Short mmCIF file of C-alpha atoms in Angstrom, two decimals:
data_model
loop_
_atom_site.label_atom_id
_atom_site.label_comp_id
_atom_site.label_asym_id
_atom_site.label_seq_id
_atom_site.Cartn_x
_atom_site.Cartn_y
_atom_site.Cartn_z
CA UNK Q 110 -19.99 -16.31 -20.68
CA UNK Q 111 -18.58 -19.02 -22.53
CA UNK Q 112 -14.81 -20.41 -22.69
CA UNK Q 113 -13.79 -21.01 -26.05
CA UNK Q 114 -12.70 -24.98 -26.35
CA UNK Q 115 -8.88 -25.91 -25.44
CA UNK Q 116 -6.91 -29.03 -27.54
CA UNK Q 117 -6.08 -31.72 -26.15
CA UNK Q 118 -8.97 -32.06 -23.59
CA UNK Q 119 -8.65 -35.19 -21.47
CA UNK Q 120 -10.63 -37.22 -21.56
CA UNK Q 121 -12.00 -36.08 -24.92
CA UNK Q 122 -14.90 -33.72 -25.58
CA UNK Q 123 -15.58 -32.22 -22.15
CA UNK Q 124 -17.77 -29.44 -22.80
CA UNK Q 125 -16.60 -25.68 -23.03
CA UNK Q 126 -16.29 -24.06 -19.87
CA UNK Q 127 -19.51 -21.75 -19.23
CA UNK Q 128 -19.49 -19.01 -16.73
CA UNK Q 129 -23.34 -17.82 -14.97
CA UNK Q 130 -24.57 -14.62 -13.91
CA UNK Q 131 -27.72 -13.76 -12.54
CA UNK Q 132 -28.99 -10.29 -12.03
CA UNK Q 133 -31.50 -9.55 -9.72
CA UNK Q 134 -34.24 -11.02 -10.63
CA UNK Q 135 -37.99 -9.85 -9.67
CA UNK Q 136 -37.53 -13.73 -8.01
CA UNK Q 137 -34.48 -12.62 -6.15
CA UNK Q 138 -34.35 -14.17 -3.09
CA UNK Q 139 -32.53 -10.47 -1.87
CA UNK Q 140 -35.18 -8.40 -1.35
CA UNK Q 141 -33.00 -5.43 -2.28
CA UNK Q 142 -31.83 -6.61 -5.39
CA UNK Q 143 -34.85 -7.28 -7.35
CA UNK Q 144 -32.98 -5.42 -10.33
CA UNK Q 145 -32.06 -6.49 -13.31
CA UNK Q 146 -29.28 -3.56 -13.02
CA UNK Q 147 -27.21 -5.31 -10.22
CA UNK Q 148 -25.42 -8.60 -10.00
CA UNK Q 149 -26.78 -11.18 -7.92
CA UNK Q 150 -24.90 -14.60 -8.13
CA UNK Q 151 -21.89 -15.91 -10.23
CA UNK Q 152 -21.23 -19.53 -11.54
CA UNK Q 153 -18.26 -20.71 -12.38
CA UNK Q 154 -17.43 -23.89 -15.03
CA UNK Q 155 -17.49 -26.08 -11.59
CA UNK Q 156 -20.69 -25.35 -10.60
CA UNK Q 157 -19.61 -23.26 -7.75
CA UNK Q 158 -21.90 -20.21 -6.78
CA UNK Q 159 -20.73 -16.91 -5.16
CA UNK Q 160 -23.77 -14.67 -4.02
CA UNK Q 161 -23.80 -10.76 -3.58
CA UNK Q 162 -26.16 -9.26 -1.03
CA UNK Q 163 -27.22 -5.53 -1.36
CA UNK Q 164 -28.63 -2.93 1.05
CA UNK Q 165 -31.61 -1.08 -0.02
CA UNK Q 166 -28.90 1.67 -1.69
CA UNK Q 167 -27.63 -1.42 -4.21
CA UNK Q 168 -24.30 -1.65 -2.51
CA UNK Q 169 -22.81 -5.19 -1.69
CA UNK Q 170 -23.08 -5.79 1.84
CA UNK Q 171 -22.17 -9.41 1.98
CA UNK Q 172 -20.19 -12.18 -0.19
CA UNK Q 173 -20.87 -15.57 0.07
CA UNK Q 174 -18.39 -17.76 -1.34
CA UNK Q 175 -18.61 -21.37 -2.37
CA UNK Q 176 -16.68 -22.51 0.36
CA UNK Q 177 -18.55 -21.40 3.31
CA UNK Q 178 -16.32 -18.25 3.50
CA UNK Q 179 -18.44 -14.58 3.90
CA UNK Q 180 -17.14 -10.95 3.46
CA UNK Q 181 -19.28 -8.55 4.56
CA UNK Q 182 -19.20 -4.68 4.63
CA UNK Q 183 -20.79 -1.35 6.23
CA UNK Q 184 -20.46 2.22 4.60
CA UNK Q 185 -20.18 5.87 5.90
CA UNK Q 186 -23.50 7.27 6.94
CA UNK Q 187 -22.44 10.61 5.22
CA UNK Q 188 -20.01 9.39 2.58
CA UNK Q 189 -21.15 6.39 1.16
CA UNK Q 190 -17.63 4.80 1.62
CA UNK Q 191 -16.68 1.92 2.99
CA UNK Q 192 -16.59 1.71 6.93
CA UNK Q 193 -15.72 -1.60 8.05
CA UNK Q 194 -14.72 -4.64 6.16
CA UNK Q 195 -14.59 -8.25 7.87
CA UNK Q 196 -12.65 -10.17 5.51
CA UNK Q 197 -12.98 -13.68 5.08
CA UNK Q 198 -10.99 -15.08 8.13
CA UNK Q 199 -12.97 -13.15 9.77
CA UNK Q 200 -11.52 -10.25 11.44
CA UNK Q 201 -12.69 -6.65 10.80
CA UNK Q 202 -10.51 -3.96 9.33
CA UNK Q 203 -12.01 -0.34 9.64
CA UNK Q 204 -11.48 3.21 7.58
CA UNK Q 205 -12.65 6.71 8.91
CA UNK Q 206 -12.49 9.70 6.69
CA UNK Q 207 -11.65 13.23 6.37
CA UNK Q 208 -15.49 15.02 6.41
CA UNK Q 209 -15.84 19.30 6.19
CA UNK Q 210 -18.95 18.64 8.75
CA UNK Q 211 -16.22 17.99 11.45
CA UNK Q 212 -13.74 20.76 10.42
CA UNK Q 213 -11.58 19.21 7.71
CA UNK Q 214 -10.93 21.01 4.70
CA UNK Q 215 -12.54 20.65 1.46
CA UNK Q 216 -9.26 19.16 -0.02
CA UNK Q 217 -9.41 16.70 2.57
CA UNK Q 218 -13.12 15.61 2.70
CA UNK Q 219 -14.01 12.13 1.91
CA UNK Q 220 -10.96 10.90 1.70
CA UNK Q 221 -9.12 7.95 4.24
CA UNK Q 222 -7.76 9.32 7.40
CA UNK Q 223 -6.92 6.39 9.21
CA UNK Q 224 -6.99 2.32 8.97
CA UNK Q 225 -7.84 -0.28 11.20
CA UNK Q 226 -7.07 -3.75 10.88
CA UNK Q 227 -8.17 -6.49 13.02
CA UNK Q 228 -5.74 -6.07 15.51
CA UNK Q 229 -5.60 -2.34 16.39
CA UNK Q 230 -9.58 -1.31 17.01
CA UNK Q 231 -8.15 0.59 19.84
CA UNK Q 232 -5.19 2.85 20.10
CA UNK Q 233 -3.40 4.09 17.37
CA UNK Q 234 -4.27 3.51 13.64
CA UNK Q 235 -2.55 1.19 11.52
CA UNK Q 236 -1.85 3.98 9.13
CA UNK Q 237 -2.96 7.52 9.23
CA UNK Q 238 -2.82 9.78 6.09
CA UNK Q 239 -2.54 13.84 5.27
CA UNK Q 240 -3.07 15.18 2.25
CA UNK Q 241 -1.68 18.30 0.59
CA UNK Q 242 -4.42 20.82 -1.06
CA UNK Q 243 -4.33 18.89 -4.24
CA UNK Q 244 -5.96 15.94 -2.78
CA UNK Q 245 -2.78 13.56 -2.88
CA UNK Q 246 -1.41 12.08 0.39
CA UNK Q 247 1.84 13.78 1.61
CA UNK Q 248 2.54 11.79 4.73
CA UNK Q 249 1.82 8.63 5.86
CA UNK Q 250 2.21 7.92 10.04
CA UNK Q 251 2.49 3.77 11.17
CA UNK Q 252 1.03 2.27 14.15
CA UNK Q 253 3.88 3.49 16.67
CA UNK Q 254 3.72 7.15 15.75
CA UNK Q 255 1.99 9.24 18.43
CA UNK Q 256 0.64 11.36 16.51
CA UNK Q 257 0.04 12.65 12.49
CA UNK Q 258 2.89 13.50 11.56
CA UNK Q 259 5.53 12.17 14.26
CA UNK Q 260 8.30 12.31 12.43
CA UNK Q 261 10.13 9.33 13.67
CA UNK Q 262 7.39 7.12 12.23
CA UNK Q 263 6.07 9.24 9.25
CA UNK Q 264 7.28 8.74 5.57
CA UNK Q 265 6.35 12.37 3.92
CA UNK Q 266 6.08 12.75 -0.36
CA UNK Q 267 6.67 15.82 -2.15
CA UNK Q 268 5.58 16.32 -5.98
CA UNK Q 269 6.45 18.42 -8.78
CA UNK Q 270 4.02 20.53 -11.26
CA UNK Q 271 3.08 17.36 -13.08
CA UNK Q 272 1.81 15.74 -9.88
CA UNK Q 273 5.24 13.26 -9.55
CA UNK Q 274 6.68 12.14 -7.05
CA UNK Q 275 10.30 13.83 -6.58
CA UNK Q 276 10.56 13.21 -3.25
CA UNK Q 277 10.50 10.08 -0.28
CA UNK Q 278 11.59 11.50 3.45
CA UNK Q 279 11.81 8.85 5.61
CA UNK Q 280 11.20 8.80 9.22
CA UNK Q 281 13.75 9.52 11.60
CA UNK Q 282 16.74 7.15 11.11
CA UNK Q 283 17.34 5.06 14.47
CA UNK Q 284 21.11 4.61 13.89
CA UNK Q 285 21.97 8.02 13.03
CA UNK Q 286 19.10 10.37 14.29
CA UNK Q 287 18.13 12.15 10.66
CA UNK Q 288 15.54 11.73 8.35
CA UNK Q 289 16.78 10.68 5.08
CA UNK Q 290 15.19 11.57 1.67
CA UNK Q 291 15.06 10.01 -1.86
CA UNK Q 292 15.22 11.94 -4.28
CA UNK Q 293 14.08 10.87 -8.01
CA UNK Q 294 16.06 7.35 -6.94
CA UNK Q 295 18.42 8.63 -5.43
CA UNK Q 296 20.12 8.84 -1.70
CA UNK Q 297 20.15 12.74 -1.18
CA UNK Q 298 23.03 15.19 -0.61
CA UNK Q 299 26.25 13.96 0.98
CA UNK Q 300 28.98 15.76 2.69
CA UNK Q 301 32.56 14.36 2.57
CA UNK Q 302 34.12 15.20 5.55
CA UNK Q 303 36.92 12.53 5.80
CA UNK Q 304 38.41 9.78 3.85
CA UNK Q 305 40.90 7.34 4.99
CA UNK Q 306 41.32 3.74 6.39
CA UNK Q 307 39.25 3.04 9.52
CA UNK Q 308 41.33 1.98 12.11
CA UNK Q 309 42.05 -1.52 13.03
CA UNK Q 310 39.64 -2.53 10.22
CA UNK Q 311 42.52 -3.54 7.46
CA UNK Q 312 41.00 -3.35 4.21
CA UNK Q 313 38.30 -1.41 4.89
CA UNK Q 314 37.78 2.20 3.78
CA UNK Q 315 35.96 4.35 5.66
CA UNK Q 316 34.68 7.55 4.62
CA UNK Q 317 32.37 10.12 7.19
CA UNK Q 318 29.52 12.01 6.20
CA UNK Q 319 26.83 14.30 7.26
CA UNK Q 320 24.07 12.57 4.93
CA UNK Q 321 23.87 9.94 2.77
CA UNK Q 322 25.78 9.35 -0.52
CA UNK Q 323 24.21 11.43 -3.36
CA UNK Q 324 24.79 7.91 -5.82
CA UNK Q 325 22.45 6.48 -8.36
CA UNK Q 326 21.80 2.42 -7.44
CA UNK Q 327 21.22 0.90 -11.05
CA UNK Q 328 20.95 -2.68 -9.25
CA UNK Q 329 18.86 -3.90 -5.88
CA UNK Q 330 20.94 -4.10 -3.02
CA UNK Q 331 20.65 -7.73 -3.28
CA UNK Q 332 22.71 -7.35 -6.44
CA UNK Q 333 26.44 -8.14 -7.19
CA UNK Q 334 28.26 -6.19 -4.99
CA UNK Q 335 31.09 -5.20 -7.35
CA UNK Q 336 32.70 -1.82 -8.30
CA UNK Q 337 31.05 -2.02 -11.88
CA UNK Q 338 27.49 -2.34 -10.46
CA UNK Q 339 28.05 0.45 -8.14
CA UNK Q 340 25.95 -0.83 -4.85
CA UNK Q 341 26.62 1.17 -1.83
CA UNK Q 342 26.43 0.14 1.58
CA UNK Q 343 25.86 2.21 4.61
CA UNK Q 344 27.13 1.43 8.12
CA UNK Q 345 26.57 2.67 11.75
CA UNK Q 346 26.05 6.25 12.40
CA UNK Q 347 28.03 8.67 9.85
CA UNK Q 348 30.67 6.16 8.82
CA UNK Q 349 30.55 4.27 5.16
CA UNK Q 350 32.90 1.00 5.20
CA UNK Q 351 32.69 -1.00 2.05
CA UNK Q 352 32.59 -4.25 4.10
CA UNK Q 353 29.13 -3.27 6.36
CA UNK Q 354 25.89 -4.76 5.03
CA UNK Q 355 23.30 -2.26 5.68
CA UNK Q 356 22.40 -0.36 1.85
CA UNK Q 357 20.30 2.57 0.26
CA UNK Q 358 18.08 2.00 -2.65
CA UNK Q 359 14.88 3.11 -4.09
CA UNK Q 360 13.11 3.12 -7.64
CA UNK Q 361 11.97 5.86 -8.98
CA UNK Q 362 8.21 6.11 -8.57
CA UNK Q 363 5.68 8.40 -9.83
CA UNK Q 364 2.22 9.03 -8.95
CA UNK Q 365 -0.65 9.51 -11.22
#
């Protein structure tokens, strides 16, 4: 591949950049890729060289970059997928999978149930997934949860018809005790169940609810924080004071 020629070259008339790939020749020093079918080795303009090893099933196994840096990978016995990945630092970050040969059902199978990174070979996950029976993930559990599906470290999705995403619950809320959802952008349902000043807070209106406000936030919460971009701000447990810092806001976001 072949850069076309840029003006203004300095000095004048270096030569068009050229890019260099090899594929497996019957020469290839990989003696699984002696096919013309797979990649082998890529040139850049700079004469630099990255090289793609391949187990005897064609799939890359190992980078080597022009730098000294390697990536290397291992796939599911069963699957095919990628197992473990060590990236080019040099730690190893690890996937296992959903398979109907140990129980888990056909919606489910061959697709990520937990990952590993570097840090976390042992204990729980990084992040552990469920699906719903159309294949998408409905819940997503961190590192502290202890188990799939804890809710005070799971963020759940729900979808409409046209596989959307309607709506985010977040995990338990460690101020207030309740999960919160977004719904379509917006902070769900609110109950007003007092308005008034707050007490010894001059200035300050304070307003008590059971949820959060049910508000559209057409700005990020890092926005101007005047009445005509309508941010809201949410403070310690069930009270809303206009002066507290802590805020609600999410994009819509859809899933394809």
């Amino acid at each position: 591949m072949t850069f076309p020629a840029t003006p203004n070259d300095t000095p004048v008339g270096i030569p068009r950049g050229t890019v260099t790939y090899t594929w497996g020749p019957s020469t290839c020093p990989d003696p699984n890729n002696k096919d013309a079918h797979y990649l082998y080795s890529a040139t850049d303009e700079g004469n630099h060289t990255t090289v793609y090893l391949r187990d005897t099933n064609k799939r890359v196994t190992q980078i080597n970059y022009p730098d000294g840096g390697v990536e290397k990978f291992t796939y599911d016995a069963t699957l095919g997928t990628v197992a473990t990945h060590q990236v080019k630092a040099g730690g190893t970050e690890t996937y296992s999978y959903y398979q109907t040969a140990n129980g888990d059902p056909p919606y489910e199978n061959g697709l990520v149930k937990e990952y590993r990174d570097a840090y976390h070979t042992t204990g729980n996950a990084n992040l552990r997934y469920q699906y719903d029976t159309s294949s998408r993930i409905n819940a997503v559990t961190d590192a502290l949860g202890t188990s799939l599906g804890d809710i005070n470290h799971t963020t759940s999705y729900a979808f409409n018809a046209r596989r959307q995403l309607t709506t985010k619950t977040l995990p338990v809320d460690l101020v207030d005790g309740t999960q919160h959802r977004v719904v379509n952008g917006r902070c769900h349902q609110v109950h007003l169940l007092q308005l008034g000043t707050a007490p010894g807070d001059a200035g300050s209106t304070s307003r008590r609810h059971q949820q959060h406000l049910f508000l559209r936030l057409p700005v990020r919460p890092d926005g101007p924080q005047d009445a005509a971009h309508l941010s809201s701000r949410f403070g310690r447990r069930s009270t809303y004071r206009n002066l507290d810092i802590r805020q609600c806001w999410e994009r819509p976001t859809f899933a394809m």
